[in-house]
CSV table of C-alpha atoms and ligand atoms in Angstrom, one decimal:
chain,number,residue,atom,x,y,z
A,1,UNK,CA,-90.3,232.0,32.0
A,2,UNK,CA,-86.5,232.3,32.0
A,3,UNK,CA,-84.6,234.2,34.6
A,4,UNK,CA,-81.9,235.2,32.1
A,5,UNK,CA,-83.6,235.9,28.7
A,6,UNK,CA,-82.2,239.5,28.3
A,7,UNK,CA,-78.9,239.2,26.6
A,8,UNK,CA,-79.9,236.2,24.1
A,9,UNK,CA,-81.4,236.8,20.9
A,10,UNK,CA,-82.5,233.0,19.9
A,11,UNK,CA,-84.8,230.6,21.7
A,12,UNK,CA,-83.1,227.8,23.7
A,13,UNK,CA,-83.1,224.7,21.7
A,14,UNK,CA,-85.8,222.3,23.4
A,15,UNK,CA,-83.1,219.5,24.0
A,16,UNK,CA,-81.0,221.9,25.6
A,17,UNK,CA,-83.9,223.4,27.8
A,18,UNK,CA,-84.7,219.6,28.7
A,19,UNK,CA,-80.8,218.7,29.4
A,20,UNK,CA,-80.4,221.8,31.5
A,21,UNK,CA,-83.5,221.5,33.6
A,22,UNK,CA,-83.8,220.4,37.0
A,23,UNK,CA,-87.3,221.2,37.9
A,24,UNK,CA,-88.3,217.3,37.6
A,25,UNK,CA,-86.2,216.8,41.0
A,26,UNK,CA,-85.6,219.9,42.7
A,27,UNK,CA,-89.3,220.7,43.1
A,28,UNK,CA,-88.8,218.3,46.1
A,29,UNK,CA,-87.6,221.2,48.0
A,30,UNK,CA,-90.3,223.8,46.8
A,31,UNK,CA,-90.9,224.6,50.5
A,32,UNK,CA,-87.5,225.2,51.4
A,33,UNK,CA,-87.3,227.3,48.7
A,34,UNK,CA,-90.3,229.6,49.8
A,35,UNK,CA,-88.7,229.5,53.4
A,36,UNK,CA,-85.5,230.9,52.2
A,37,UNK,CA,-87.2,233.5,50.1
A,38,UNK,CA,-89.4,234.6,53.1
A,39,UNK,CA,-86.3,235.0,55.2
A,40,UNK,CA,-84.6,236.8,52.5
A,41,UNK,CA,-87.3,239.6,51.9
A,42,UNK,CA,-87.9,239.8,55.6
A,43,UNK,CA,-84.2,240.9,56.0
A,44,UNK,CA,-84.3,243.0,52.8
A,45,UNK,CA,-87.3,245.1,54.4
A,46,UNK,CA,-85.6,245.4,57.6
A,47,UNK,CA,-82.6,246.8,56.0
A,48,UNK,CA,-84.7,249.2,54.0
A,49,UNK,CA,-83.8,247.7,50.7
A,50,UNK,CA,-87.5,246.7,50.2
A,51,UNK,CA,-90.8,248.3,51.3
A,52,UNK,CA,-92.9,246.7,53.9
A,53,UNK,CA,-95.5,246.6,51.3
A,54,UNK,CA,-93.6,244.6,49.1
A,55,UNK,CA,-92.4,242.3,51.8
A,56,UNK,CA,-95.9,241.6,52.7
A,57,UNK,CA,-97.1,241.1,49.0
A,58,UNK,CA,-94.0,238.9,48.6
A,59,UNK,CA,-94.7,236.7,51.5
A,60,UNK,CA,-98.4,236.5,51.0
A,61,UNK,CA,-97.8,235.5,47.4
A,62,UNK,CA,-95.4,232.8,48.4
A,63,UNK,CA,-97.3,231.3,51.2
A,64,UNK,CA,-100.4,231.3,48.5
A,65,UNK,CA,-98.0,229.4,46.0
A,66,UNK,CA,-97.0,227.0,49.0
A,67,UNK,CA,-100.6,226.0,49.9
A,68,UNK,CA,-101.4,225.7,46.2
A,69,UNK,CA,-98.8,223.3,45.4
A,70,UNK,CA,-99.8,221.3,48.5
A,71,UNK,CA,-103.3,221.2,47.7
A,72,UNK,CA,-102.5,220.3,44.1
A,73,UNK,CA,-104.2,223.6,42.6
A,74,UNK,CA,-100.9,224.6,41.3
A,75,UNK,CA,-99.3,221.9,39.1
A,76,UNK,CA,-95.5,222.0,38.7
A,77,UNK,CA,-95.2,222.0,35.0
A,78,UNK,CA,-91.9,221.3,33.1
A,79,UNK,CA,-91.8,224.7,31.2
A,80,UNK,CA,-89.7,226.3,33.9
A,81,UNK,CA,-86.0,225.5,34.1
A,82,UNK,CA,-85.9,224.9,37.9
A,83,UNK,CA,-87.9,225.2,41.1
A,84,UNK,CA,-86.5,228.8,41.6
A,85,UNK,CA,-87.8,229.8,38.2
A,86,UNK,CA,-91.1,228.2,38.9
A,87,UNK,CA,-91.7,229.9,42.1
A,88,UNK,CA,-90.6,233.5,40.9
A,89,UNK,CA,-92.4,233.3,37.7
A,90,UNK,CA,-95.6,232.3,39.7
A,91,UNK,CA,-95.2,235.1,42.3
A,92,UNK,CA,-94.9,237.7,39.6
A,93,UNK,CA,-97.9,236.5,37.8
A,94,UNK,CA,-99.9,236.7,41.0
A,95,UNK,CA,-98.5,239.9,42.7
A,96,UNK,CA,-97.1,241.8,39.9
A,97,UNK,CA,-94.1,244.2,40.1
A,98,UNK,CA,-93.2,243.3,43.7
A,99,UNK,CA,-92.5,239.7,42.9
A,100,UNK,CA,-89.7,240.9,40.6
A,101,UNK,CA,-88.0,242.4,43.5
A,102,UNK,CA,-87.8,239.2,45.4
A,103,UNK,CA,-84.2,238.4,43.9
A,104,UNK,CA,-82.7,241.6,45.0
A,105,UNK,CA,-79.3,240.7,46.4
A,106,UNK,CA,-79.6,237.2,45.5
A,107,UNK,CA,-78.3,234.7,43.0
A,108,UNK,CA,-79.7,231.4,42.2
A,109,UNK,CA,-76.3,229.9,43.2
A,110,UNK,CA,-76.6,231.0,47.0
A,111,UNK,CA,-80.3,230.3,46.8
A,112,UNK,CA,-80.0,226.7,45.6
A,113,UNK,CA,-77.1,226.3,48.2
A,114,UNK,CA,-79.5,227.3,50.9
A,115,UNK,CA,-82.4,225.2,49.6
A,116,UNK,CA,-80.3,222.2,49.6
A,117,UNK,CA,-78.8,222.7,52.9
A,118,UNK,CA,-82.5,223.4,54.4
A,119,UNK,CA,-83.8,220.1,53.0
A,120,UNK,CA,-80.6,218.0,53.8
A,121,UNK,CA,-80.9,219.4,57.4
A,122,UNK,CA,-84.4,218.2,57.6
A,123,UNK,CA,-83.7,215.0,56.3
A,124,UNK,CA,-80.7,214.5,59.0
A,125,UNK,CA,-83.1,215.1,61.6
A,126,UNK,CA,-85.7,212.7,60.4
A,127,UNK,CA,-83.3,210.0,59.9
A,128,UNK,CA,-81.9,210.4,63.4
A,129,UNK,CA,-85.3,210.0,64.7
A,130,UNK,CA,-86.0,206.9,62.5
A,131,UNK,CA,-82.7,205.5,63.9
A,132,UNK,CA,-83.7,206.5,67.6
A,133,UNK,CA,-87.0,204.6,67.0
A,134,UNK,CA,-85.0,201.5,65.8
A,135,UNK,CA,-82.7,201.8,68.7
A,136,UNK,CA,-85.8,201.5,71.0
A,137,UNK,CA,-86.7,198.3,69.6
A,138,UNK,CA,-83.3,197.0,69.8
A,139,UNK,CA,-83.1,197.8,73.2
A,140,UNK,CA,-86.5,196.2,74.1
A,141,UNK,CA,-85.0,192.9,72.3
A,142,UNK,CA,-81.8,193.3,74.4
A,143,UNK,CA,-83.7,193.6,77.8
A,144,UNK,CA,-86.0,190.6,77.0
A,145,UNK,CA,-82.9,188.4,76.1
A,146,UNK,CA,-80.0,188.8,78.7
A,147,UNK,CA,-80.3,185.1,79.4
A,148,UNK,CA,-81.2,183.7,76.0
A,149,UNK,CA,-78.0,181.9,75.2
A,150,UNK,CA,-76.6,181.6,71.6
A,151,UNK,CA,-73.6,180.6,70.2
A,152,UNK,CA,-71.2,183.7,69.2
A,153,UNK,CA,-69.3,183.3,66.0
A,154,UNK,CA,-66.0,184.1,64.6
A,155,UNK,CA,-65.3,183.2,60.9
A,156,UNK,CA,-68.8,182.0,60.9
A,157,UNK,CA,-67.7,179.1,63.0
A,158,UNK,CA,-69.0,178.8,66.3
A,159,UNK,CA,-66.6,180.4,69.0
A,160,UNK,CA,-67.9,181.1,72.3
A,161,UNK,CA,-71.5,181.2,73.9
A,162,UNK,CA,-73.0,184.7,74.3
A,163,UNK,CA,-76.5,185.9,74.6
A,164,UNK,CA,-78.9,187.3,72.1
A,165,UNK,CA,-79.0,190.4,74.0
A,166,UNK,CA,-75.1,190.8,73.5
A,167,UNK,CA,-75.5,190.1,69.9
A,168,UNK,CA,-78.2,192.7,69.6
A,169,UNK,CA,-76.1,195.1,71.7
A,170,UNK,CA,-73.5,195.1,68.8
A,171,UNK,CA,-76.0,196.6,66.6
A,172,UNK,CA,-77.0,199.2,69.1
A,173,UNK,CA,-73.6,200.5,69.2
A,174,UNK,CA,-73.3,200.5,65.5
A,175,UNK,CA,-76.7,202.7,65.2
A,176,UNK,CA,-75.6,204.9,67.9
A,177,UNK,CA,-72.4,205.7,66.1
A,178,UNK,CA,-74.5,206.4,63.1
A,179,UNK,CA,-76.7,208.9,65.0
A,180,UNK,CA,-73.7,210.5,66.2
A,181,UNK,CA,-72.1,210.9,62.9
A,182,UNK,CA,-75.7,212.6,61.6
A,183,UNK,CA,-75.2,215.0,64.7
A,184,UNK,CA,-71.6,215.7,63.7
A,185,UNK,CA,-72.5,216.6,60.0
A,186,UNK,CA,-75.4,218.7,61.2
A,187,UNK,CA,-73.0,220.7,63.4
A,188,UNK,CA,-70.6,221.3,60.6
A,189,UNK,CA,-73.0,222.2,57.8
A,190,UNK,CA,-75.5,224.5,59.7
A,191,UNK,CA,-74.0,227.7,58.6
A,192,UNK,CA,-76.2,229.9,56.3
A,193,UNK,CA,-75.0,230.5,52.5
A,194,UNK,CA,-77.6,232.9,51.6
A,195,UNK,CA,-76.2,236.4,51.0
A,196,UNK,CA,-73.1,235.0,49.2
A,197,UNK,CA,-74.7,235.9,45.8
A,198,UNK,CA,-73.2,234.4,42.7
A,199,UNK,CA,-69.7,234.0,44.2
A,200,UNK,CA,-68.6,237.4,45.5
A,201,UNK,CA,-71.3,238.5,48.0
A,202,UNK,CA,-73.6,241.6,47.0
A,203,UNK,CA,-73.3,245.5,47.1
A,204,UNK,CA,-76.5,245.6,49.1
A,205,UNK,CA,-76.3,246.0,52.9
A,206,UNK,CA,-77.7,242.7,53.7
A,207,UNK,CA,-77.9,241.6,57.3
A,208,UNK,CA,-76.5,238.0,56.9
A,209,UNK,CA,-76.6,237.1,60.6
A,210,UNK,CA,-80.2,238.1,60.5
A,211,UNK,CA,-81.2,235.9,57.8
A,212,UNK,CA,-79.3,233.1,59.4
A,213,UNK,CA,-81.0,233.4,62.6
A,214,UNK,CA,-84.4,233.5,61.0
A,215,UNK,CA,-83.6,230.2,59.3
A,216,UNK,CA,-82.3,228.6,62.4
A,217,UNK,CA,-78.6,228.4,61.3
A,218,UNK,CA,-75.8,229.0,63.8
A,219,UNK,CA,-74.6,232.1,61.7
A,220,UNK,CA,-73.6,233.0,58.1
A,221,UNK,CA,-71.0,231.1,56.2
A,222,UNK,CA,-67.7,233.0,56.2
A,223,UNK,CA,-66.5,232.7,52.4
A,224,UNK,CA,-68.9,233.6,49.6
A,225,UNK,CA,-66.9,231.4,47.0
A,226,UNK,CA,-66.9,228.3,49.4
A,227,UNK,CA,-70.5,228.9,50.5
A,228,UNK,CA,-72.0,228.7,46.6
A,229,UNK,CA,-69.8,225.7,45.8
A,230,UNK,CA,-69.6,223.5,49.0
A,231,UNK,CA,-71.3,220.2,48.8
A,232,UNK,CA,-69.2,218.5,51.4
A,233,UNK,CA,-72.3,218.1,53.8
A,234,UNK,CA,-73.7,216.1,51.2
A,235,UNK,CA,-70.6,213.9,50.7
A,236,UNK,CA,-70.5,213.3,54.3
A,237,UNK,CA,-74.2,212.4,54.5
A,238,UNK,CA,-74.0,209.9,51.8
A,239,UNK,CA,-71.0,208.6,53.7
A,240,UNK,CA,-73.0,208.3,56.8
A,241,UNK,CA,-75.8,206.8,55.0
A,242,UNK,CA,-73.5,204.3,53.4
A,243,UNK,CA,-72.2,203.3,56.8
A,244,UNK,CA,-76.0,203.1,57.8
A,245,UNK,CA,-76.6,200.6,55.1
A,246,UNK,CA,-73.5,198.7,55.7
A,247,UNK,CA,-74.7,198.2,59.1
A,248,UNK,CA,-78.3,197.4,57.9
A,249,UNK,CA,-76.9,194.9,55.4
A,250,UNK,CA,-74.7,193.1,57.8
A,251,UNK,CA,-77.8,192.6,60.3
A,252,UNK,CA,-79.9,191.6,57.2
A,253,UNK,CA,-77.0,188.9,56.3
A,254,UNK,CA,-77.4,187.5,59.8
A,255,UNK,CA,-81.3,187.6,59.6
A,256,UNK,CA,-81.0,185.7,56.5
A,257,UNK,CA,-78.7,183.1,57.7
A,258,UNK,CA,-80.3,182.8,61.0
A,259,UNK,CA,-83.5,182.1,59.1
A,260,UNK,CA,-82.4,179.3,57.0
A,261,UNK,CA,-83.6,175.7,57.6
A,262,UNK,CA,-80.0,174.8,58.6
A,263,UNK,CA,-80.0,177.4,61.5
A,264,UNK,CA,-83.6,178.0,62.5
A,265,UNK,CA,-82.7,180.7,65.1
A,266,UNK,CA,-85.4,182.9,63.9
A,267,UNK,CA,-88.4,183.1,62.1
A,268,UNK,CA,-89.4,186.3,59.9
A,269,UNK,CA,-93.0,187.1,60.4
A,270,UNK,CA,-95.1,186.3,57.4
A,271,UNK,CA,-96.0,189.8,56.7
A,272,UNK,CA,-92.4,190.4,56.1
A,273,UNK,CA,-91.7,187.4,53.9
A,274,UNK,CA,-92.3,186.5,50.3
A,275,UNK,CA,-93.1,183.2,48.5
A,276,UNK,CA,-91.9,181.5,45.2
A,277,UNK,CA,-93.8,181.3,42.3
A,278,UNK,CA,-92.8,177.7,41.6
A,279,UNK,CA,-91.8,176.2,44.7
A,280,UNK,CA,-94.9,176.1,47.4
A,281,UNK,CA,-92.6,175.3,50.2
A,282,UNK,CA,-90.6,178.5,50.2
A,283,UNK,CA,-90.7,181.6,52.5
A,284,UNK,CA,-88.0,183.9,51.4
A,285,UNK,CA,-86.3,186.7,53.3
A,286,UNK,CA,-86.5,189.1,50.3
A,287,UNK,CA,-86.9,192.2,52.4
A,288,UNK,CA,-83.5,191.5,54.0
A,289,UNK,CA,-82.1,190.9,50.8
A,290,UNK,CA,-83.3,193.8,49.2
A,291,UNK,CA,-82.0,196.1,52.1
A,292,UNK,CA,-78.7,194.3,51.7
A,293,UNK,CA,-78.7,195.1,47.9
A,294,UNK,CA,-79.6,198.6,48.1
A,295,UNK,CA,-76.7,199.3,50.3
A,296,UNK,CA,-74.8,199.1,46.8
A,297,UNK,CA,-77.1,201.8,45.7
A,298,UNK,CA,-76.2,204.2,48.3
A,299,UNK,CA,-72.5,203.5,48.2
A,300,UNK,CA,-73.1,204.6,44.5
A,301,UNK,CA,-74.5,208.0,45.4
A,302,UNK,CA,-71.6,208.6,47.6
A,303,UNK,CA,-68.8,207.7,44.7
A,304,UNK,CA,-70.9,209.5,42.2
A,305,UNK,CA,-71.1,212.6,44.1
A,306,UNK,CA,-67.1,212.4,45.1
A,307,UNK,CA,-66.3,211.9,41.3
A,308,UNK,CA,-68.7,214.9,40.2
A,309,UNK,CA,-67.2,217.1,42.8
A,310,UNK,CA,-63.5,216.1,41.9
A,311,UNK,CA,-61.6,218.8,39.9
A,312,UNK,CA,-64.4,221.5,40.0
A,313,UNK,CA,-62.6,224.7,40.0
A,314,UNK,CA,-64.1,227.5,42.3
A,315,UNK,CA,-66.8,228.7,42.6
A,316,UNK,CA,-70.3,227.3,41.3
A,317,UNK,CA,-70.2,225.0,38.5
A,318,UNK,CA,-73.4,223.4,36.8
A,319,UNK,CA,-72.1,220.1,37.3
A,320,UNK,CA,-73.3,220.7,40.9
A,321,UNK,CA,-76.8,220.4,39.8
A,322,UNK,CA,-76.0,216.7,39.6
A,323,UNK,CA,-75.8,216.4,43.5
A,324,UNK,CA,-79.5,216.3,44.0
A,325,UNK,CA,-80.8,213.1,42.3
A,326,UNK,CA,-77.8,211.4,44.1
A,327,UNK,CA,-78.5,212.8,47.4
A,328,UNK,CA,-82.4,212.4,47.1
A,329,UNK,CA,-82.1,208.8,46.1
A,330,UNK,CA,-79.8,207.8,48.8
A,331,UNK,CA,-81.8,209.6,51.3
A,332,UNK,CA,-85.1,208.1,50.3
A,333,UNK,CA,-83.4,204.6,50.0
A,334,UNK,CA,-81.7,204.8,53.4
A,335,UNK,CA,-85.0,206.1,55.1
A,336,UNK,CA,-87.1,203.3,53.4
A,337,UNK,CA,-84.5,200.6,54.4
A,338,UNK,CA,-84.5,201.7,58.0
A,339,UNK,CA,-88.3,201.7,58.3
A,340,UNK,CA,-88.8,198.3,56.6
A,341,UNK,CA,-85.9,196.9,58.7
A,342,UNK,CA,-87.4,198.1,61.8
A,343,UNK,CA,-90.9,196.6,61.0
A,344,UNK,CA,-89.2,193.3,59.9
A,345,UNK,CA,-87.0,193.2,63.4
A,346,UNK,CA,-90.1,193.9,65.3
A,347,UNK,CA,-92.1,191.1,64.2
A,348,UNK,CA,-89.3,188.6,64.2
A,349,UNK,CA,-89.7,185.2,66.2
A,350,UNK,CA,-86.4,184.3,68.2
A,351,UNK,CA,-86.3,180.4,68.6
A,352,UNK,CA,-84.4,180.3,71.8
A,353,UNK,CA,-84.3,176.6,72.0
A,354,UNK,CA,-82.5,176.2,68.8
A,355,UNK,CA,-80.1,179.0,69.7
A,356,UNK,CA,-79.2,177.5,72.9
A,357,UNK,CA,-79.1,173.9,71.2
A,358,UNK,CA,-76.6,175.3,68.7
A,359,UNK,CA,-74.4,177.0,71.5
A,360,UNK,CA,-74.2,173.5,73.2
A,361,UNK,CA,-72.7,171.7,70.3
A,362,UNK,CA,-69.5,172.9,68.4
A,363,UNK,CA,-67.4,173.0,71.5
A,364,UNK,CA,-68.2,176.9,72.2
A,365,UNK,CA,-67.2,176.0,75.9
A,366,UNK,CA,-63.7,174.7,75.2
A,367,UNK,CA,-62.2,178.0,76.3
A,368,UNK,CA,-63.9,177.7,79.6
A,369,UNK,CA,-62.7,174.2,80.1
A,370,UNK,CA,-59.1,175.4,79.5
A,371,UNK,CA,-59.7,178.2,82.0
A,372,UNK,CA,-61.0,175.7,84.5
A,373,UNK,CA,-57.6,173.8,84.3
A,374,UNK,CA,-55.6,177.1,84.4
A,375,UNK,CA,-57.5,177.9,87.8
A,376,UNK,CA,-56.3,174.5,88.9
A,377,UNK,CA,-52.6,175.4,88.1
A,378,UNK,CA,-52.1,174.1,84.6
A,379,UNK,CA,-50.3,176.7,82.3
A,380,UNK,CA,-52.4,177.9,79.6
A,381,UNK,CA,-50.7,176.6,76.8
A,382,UNK,CA,-50.6,173.0,78.2
A,383,UNK,CA,-54.3,173.5,78.9
A,384,UNK,CA,-55.0,174.6,75.6
A,385,UNK,CA,-53.4,171.2,74.3
A,386,UNK,CA,-55.2,169.1,76.8
A,387,UNK,CA,-58.7,170.7,75.8
A,388,UNK,CA,-57.7,170.0,72.0
A,389,UNK,CA,-57.3,166.4,72.8
A,390,UNK,CA,-60.8,166.3,74.5
A,391,UNK,CA,-62.2,167.9,71.6
A,392,UNK,CA,-60.7,165.4,69.1
A,393,UNK,CA,-62.0,162.7,71.3
A,394,UNK,CA,-65.5,164.0,71.3
A,395,UNK,CA,-65.4,164.4,67.7
A,396,UNK,CA,-64.6,160.8,67.3
A,397,UNK,CA,-67.4,159.9,69.6
A,398,UNK,CA,-69.7,162.3,68.4
A,399,UNK,CA,-70.6,163.8,71.9
A,400,UNK,CA,-70.1,167.3,73.3
A,401,UNK,CA,-67.6,168.2,76.4
A,402,UNK,CA,-70.6,168.0,78.7
A,403,UNK,CA,-71.4,164.5,77.7
A,404,UNK,CA,-67.9,163.1,78.7
A,405,UNK,CA,-67.9,161.1,81.9
A,406,UNK,CA,-65.5,162.0,84.6
A,407,UNK,CA,-63.2,159.0,83.9
A,408,UNK,CA,-62.9,160.0,80.5
A,409,UNK,CA,-61.9,163.4,81.5
A,410,UNK,CA,-59.4,162.1,84.0
A,411,UNK,CA,-57.9,159.7,81.3
A,412,UNK,CA,-56.6,162.8,79.4
A,413,UNK,CA,-56.0,164.9,82.9
A,414,UNK,CA,-56.2,163.8,86.3
A,415,UNK,CA,-56.8,167.6,87.2
A,416,UNK,CA,-60.5,167.2,86.1
A,417,UNK,CA,-63.0,166.8,89.2
A,418,UNK,CA,-66.9,166.7,89.1
A,419,UNK,CA,-67.0,170.6,89.1
A,420,UNK,CA,-66.1,170.6,85.5
A,421,UNK,CA,-69.5,170.1,84.3
A,422,UNK,CA,-70.8,173.3,86.3
A,423,UNK,CA,-67.7,175.2,84.9
A,424,UNK,CA,-68.4,174.5,81.2
A,425,UNK,CA,-72.1,175.0,81.4
A,426,UNK,CA,-73.5,177.5,79.1
A,427,UNK,CA,-74.9,179.4,81.8
A,428,UNK,CA,-71.4,179.8,83.8
A,429,UNK,CA,-69.6,180.5,80.5
A,430,UNK,CA,-71.9,183.5,80.0
A,431,UNK,CA,-72.4,184.9,83.5
A,432,UNK,CA,-68.7,184.7,84.2
A,433,UNK,CA,-67.8,187.2,81.5
A,434,UNK,CA,-68.4,190.4,83.3
A,435,UNK,CA,-65.9,192.8,81.9
A,436,UNK,CA,-67.4,196.0,80.6
A,437,UNK,CA,-69.0,195.1,77.2
A,438,UNK,CA,-69.1,191.4,77.9
A,439,UNK,CA,-72.3,189.3,77.8
A,440,UNK,CA,-72.2,188.5,81.7
A,441,UNK,CA,-75.3,189.6,83.4
A,442,UNK,CA,-73.5,192.4,85.4
A,443,UNK,CA,-71.7,193.8,82.6
A,444,UNK,CA,-75.0,193.8,80.5
A,445,UNK,CA,-77.1,195.3,83.4
A,446,UNK,CA,-74.5,198.3,83.5
A,447,UNK,CA,-74.7,198.9,79.6
A,448,UNK,CA,-78.5,198.6,79.7
A,449,UNK,CA,-78.6,201.4,82.1
A,450,UNK,CA,-76.4,203.5,79.9
A,451,UNK,CA,-78.7,202.8,76.8
A,452,UNK,CA,-81.6,203.8,78.7
A,453,UNK,CA,-80.3,207.2,79.6
A,454,UNK,CA,-78.9,207.8,76.2
A,455,UNK,CA,-82.5,207.0,74.7
A,456,UNK,CA,-84.0,209.4,77.1
A,457,UNK,CA,-82.1,212.5,75.7
B,501,LIG,N1,-80.4,224.2,39.1
B,501,LIG,C1,-79.2,224.8,39.5
B,501,LIG,C2,-78.6,223.7,40.4
B,501,LIG,O1,-79.4,222.8,40.9
B,501,LIG,C3,-79.8,226.0,40.2
B,501,LIG,C4,-78.4,227.0,40.2
B,501,LIG,C5,-78.1,227.7,38.9
B,501,LIG,N2,-77.3,228.4,38.8
B,501,LIG,C6,-76.5,228.7,37.5
B,501,LIG,N3,-75.5,229.6,37.9
B,501,LIG,N4,-77.0,228.3,36.5
B,501,LIG,O2,-77.5,223.9,40.7
């Protein structure tokens, strides 16, 4: 059934129908379409625009359709243009005349704007809870590893010793910001477009505040032209998902590096690894690589949506139908990646001895050796030069700073005493760093307390 056949004298060309149709993908929000229609008729009846009998018949009919689609009794066939036409056609088929009154004071433009918002709102909440679950696992790893020493890197070169807890804490911060971005989007988007009509509102005395409250919106949207053509919240959501994917991708990159034979900082569980068809020894980090790869796909959705919306005159244009596949794909991809990543992270083995050994090599304590000299009265710039000489000496001898004898130290600077060894031990390097946000135990304890409170909310 068509919702608009009246003024036409010819049948639609089949290719045109296929090209124009969105049912193959907008069926994803059939429940939101039904929820929106129920709120709409509830309001219409309250306003005296529809009789109570019609309202009841429509609501029962819609709930029947919902159940039948869910159970598979009602198949969504391709004959209809979109989910709105599909539901309305089946409603009229089931309840007769009353079904034809459902669309009073409504256009598909405000209807689709509503459905998409309801769907997005639900997905934002779901994504937020997936991120929260991931953060709980991260916090567990943080708490278990406040004294697991590893090298911290800059330029992928060993820099200073840190702890695994501190490293994981960086990702905790990233995913925490991701949640706050989702929250912001929700707050901004949560205004109800229904009642905006095609673009200019309607002449019926709709109670838009009531409809908005029935659907848990903060209130009605305030400009009907904007309401039917606003897709900002989808662009923002795709942007937030792109950032989530960027964070996952960075984390995956580290997992891939740490899992190499050269690093051996971690071992990905067999259940999250794959093998090679030719090389029997291989155990590949495919899941981490795929998540990293899929970030490109989500960025693609963002770029596509921005490009689709660019240059569209007010108000609704059919171009906007393209929003759905981009958004749905980005949502499904991002959710899938969070879940897979979470599973992989939960089953990782951290090879703590290897991390520690790696931290001990590579002169990660050179800054602390310089700080030792400074605390004994040497100017930092001179201290920097002296430790530079020590490093050169060690490289030549193929030893670490802690393997030098006191005589060797004294030969470069008489300031060194026996307590240098304690000053440059990995434990000292980490435990002395207690400024807020640093890896030292006091600093970490404070932050862990904040994270625990945050996850209780
Ligand atoms: N399938 C359409 C979409 O997704 C529904 C709105 C149709 N409105 C119209 N004026 N043709 O945008």
